[in-house]
Amino acid sequence: MASSLTKASVSPGTPGSDKTFFGHPRGLATLFMTEMWERFSYYGMKALLPLYLVAPGGLHLSAATATAIYSVYLSLVYLLALPGGWFADRVLGPRKTVAVAGLIIMVGHLTLALPTSGTFFAGLGLVAVGSGLLKANISTMVGHLYQGPDDPRRDGGFTLFYIGINLGAFIAPLVIGTVGENVNWHLGFAIAALGMALGLVQYLLGGRHLSPQSREVPTPLSAQEKAATLRKSALWAAVAVVFYGIVGFSGHYTLNWLLVPITLAGLIIPVMVIGRIKRDKELDRADQSKMSAYIWFFVAAAVFWMIYDQGGSTLSIFADSSADNTVFGWEFPVSWYQSVNPVMIMALAPVFAWLWLALNRRGKEPSTAAKFASGLILVGASFFLFLAPLTIAEGGHKAAAMWLVAIYFVQTVGELTLSPVGLSVTTKMAPAKYASQMMGVWFLAVTAGDATTGLLSIADVDLNKTGIVALEATLAVVAGFAVWMYRKRVKQLMGDVH
């Protein structure tokens, strides 16, 4: 493990090499804490969001509308990761972009904390924009701390960073969820703002330990490009203002006028981005073949995230209305279910890392396609399992909490077979021309999956009905078997990537 390295093993010139963080550059502690507090604010707010949307003391919306808002919000966060990376590469550089992102997120949570429904959606928009700016860039800065891709501490550093993510995600529902549900919804959102403020302060104070490279703007816009970008941005902003002004003043505005365009963008933009890369005539035959294989993984991931991310909406709303949320007679807040996944990730991720290495040494490690197929089948199985508590609730009884814990467990195992593998294969299969953009493309699979859920909800499909749950489960399992059946063909298309 990289944390066993001593101070003496730190490469000369590494920022903070006089002090280390478990044998890693001191800057990792800064980024670890920044990401932990950002995830604390994000996951805490996310755990409260669907419950606040349906609560009589909240916005008191229908379950379908709440799921649509939640899904569109998640879709927007991952969609904005792509322009967030572009903004850092062309305008401010990663370090300044993350500082701006943290400020926007904090203001967004403070806006959510205001006790008025009119400011609520503005707050959600600000948090989505800030999260999009931060998401890819903070990971980039972790990479800057090490001496290139062959630095032996690199993988261990990202592992520690990943622990920070899940630590924040685990604690957040226990704190923010408890206060929001039991004391005051808006106070819960305010605590999320406090968490981001703490992360931002220590990020600014610890900035001296970060790599000088994080200050650089890799490919800055020329004066001409800046002018053109500003003109285009102003034009599109004007079109939006005029359009929504006409809709609003004519008395026709409803929430769907906002949700539907974002949802459609979440489906259309991923297709356009992948299509543009696939049609690029500068790519050689090997890269074209890899992109053809990557489309299989992208579609599979979109189906996976469509179901997986309903753990925070469909399952949470079901738990709120139809589950017996007690352990040994003690009732706990519904938002606490959102801590199940991160604690399981922290417990099981080392097990899976050991398992893949052990199988690899024996020449039996499953292929990337086989791992993706397993992830899809498992997430489908989790929704087949969901049919049991749904049936219990339809019979007029409260479903036991352990049913939901079991669903989250199966989904977590599925996540560990698909998500880390997807991140890895994305970096391996990326054409050199699109090396820095492909991680954003991977996030677009989440966008497409959540946008599909949002579109179903906007169409007033009740996702807590046995028929639609069974249909989604069947779709995932069939997709998993399709990937499995064509795994050899996909492997051929991948070429020299293993």
CSV table of N, CA and C in Angstrom, one decimal, residues 290 293-294 297-298 368-369 372 418-430 438-439 442 490 494 497-498:
chain,number,residue,atom,x,y,z
A,290,LYS,N,-12.0,1.0,-31.3
A,290,LYS,CA,-12.1,1.2,-29.9
A,290,LYS,C,-13.3,2.0,-29.5
A,293,ALA,N,-16.3,-0.2,-29.7
A,293,ALA,CA,-16.5,-1.0,-28.5
A,293,ALA,C,-16.9,-0.1,-27.3
A,294,TYR,N,-16.5,1.1,-27.2
A,294,TYR,CA,-16.8,2.0,-26.1
A,294,TYR,C,-18.3,2.3,-26.1
A,297,PHE,N,-20.1,-0.1,-23.9
A,297,PHE,CA,-19.9,0.2,-22.5
A,297,PHE,C,-20.7,1.4,-22.1
A,298,PHE,N,-20.8,2.4,-23.0
A,298,PHE,CA,-21.5,3.6,-22.6
A,298,PHE,C,-23.0,3.4,-22.5
A,368,THR,N,-13.4,-7.0,-19.3
A,368,THR,CA,-14.2,-5.8,-19.0
A,368,THR,C,-15.6,-6.0,-19.4
A,369,ALA,N,-15.9,-6.6,-20.5
A,369,ALA,CA,-17.3,-6.8,-20.9
A,369,ALA,C,-18.0,-7.7,-19.9
A,372,PHE,N,-18.9,-5.7,-16.9
A,372,PHE,CA,-20.1,-4.8,-17.2
A,372,PHE,C,-21.4,-5.6,-17.2
A,418,LEU,N,-18.8,-2.4,-12.1
A,418,LEU,CA,-18.9,-1.6,-13.3
A,418,LEU,C,-18.3,-0.3,-13.2
A,419,SER,N,-18.5,0.5,-12.2
A,419,SER,CA,-18.0,1.9,-12.1
A,419,SER,C,-16.5,2.1,-12.2
A,420,PRO,N,-15.7,1.4,-11.3
A,420,PRO,CA,-14.3,1.6,-11.4
A,420,PRO,C,-13.7,1.1,-12.7
A,421,VAL,N,-14.3,0.0,-13.2
A,421,VAL,CA,-13.9,-0.6,-14.4
A,421,VAL,C,-14.1,0.3,-15.6
A,422,GLY,N,-15.3,1.0,-15.5
A,422,GLY,CA,-15.7,1.9,-16.6
A,422,GLY,C,-14.7,3.1,-16.6
A,423,LEU,N,-14.3,3.6,-15.4
A,423,LEU,CA,-13.4,4.7,-15.4
A,423,LEU,C,-12.0,4.3,-16.0
A,424,SER,N,-11.6,3.1,-15.6
A,424,SER,CA,-10.3,2.6,-16.1
A,424,SER,C,-10.3,2.4,-17.6
A,425,VAL,N,-11.4,1.7,-18.1
A,425,VAL,CA,-11.4,1.4,-19.6
A,425,VAL,C,-11.6,2.7,-20.4
A,426,THR,N,-12.2,3.8,-19.8
A,426,THR,CA,-12.4,5.0,-20.5
A,426,THR,C,-11.0,5.7,-20.8
A,427,THR,N,-10.1,5.6,-19.7
A,427,THR,CA,-8.8,6.2,-19.9
A,427,THR,C,-8.0,5.4,-20.9
A,428,LYS,N,-8.2,4.1,-20.9
A,428,LYS,CA,-7.4,3.2,-21.7
A,428,LYS,C,-7.8,3.3,-23.2
A,429,MET,N,-9.1,3.5,-23.5
A,429,MET,CA,-9.6,3.4,-24.8
A,429,MET,C,-9.7,4.8,-25.5
A,430,ALA,N,-9.4,5.8,-24.7
A,430,ALA,CA,-9.5,7.2,-25.3
A,430,ALA,C,-8.5,7.4,-26.4
A,438,MET,N,-12.4,12.4,-22.6
A,438,MET,CA,-13.1,11.2,-22.4
A,438,MET,C,-13.7,10.9,-21.1
A,439,MET,N,-13.1,11.5,-20.0
A,439,MET,CA,-13.7,11.3,-18.7
A,439,MET,C,-15.0,12.0,-18.6
A,442,TRP,N,-17.5,9.8,-20.1
A,442,TRP,CA,-18.0,8.8,-19.2
A,442,TRP,C,-19.1,9.3,-18.3
A,490,VAL,N,-16.9,-7.6,-28.7
A,490,VAL,CA,-16.4,-6.3,-28.1
A,490,VAL,C,-14.9,-6.4,-27.8
A,494,MET,N,-11.9,-3.9,-29.1
A,494,MET,CA,-11.0,-3.1,-28.1
A,494,MET,C,-9.6,-3.2,-28.6
A,497,VAL,N,-6.4,-3.2,-26.0
A,497,VAL,CA,-6.8,-2.8,-24.6
A,497,VAL,C,-7.3,-4.0,-23.9
A,498,HIS,N,-6.8,-4.3,-22.7
A,498,HIS,CA,-7.3,-5.4,-21.9
A,498,HIS,C,-7.9,-5.0,-20.6
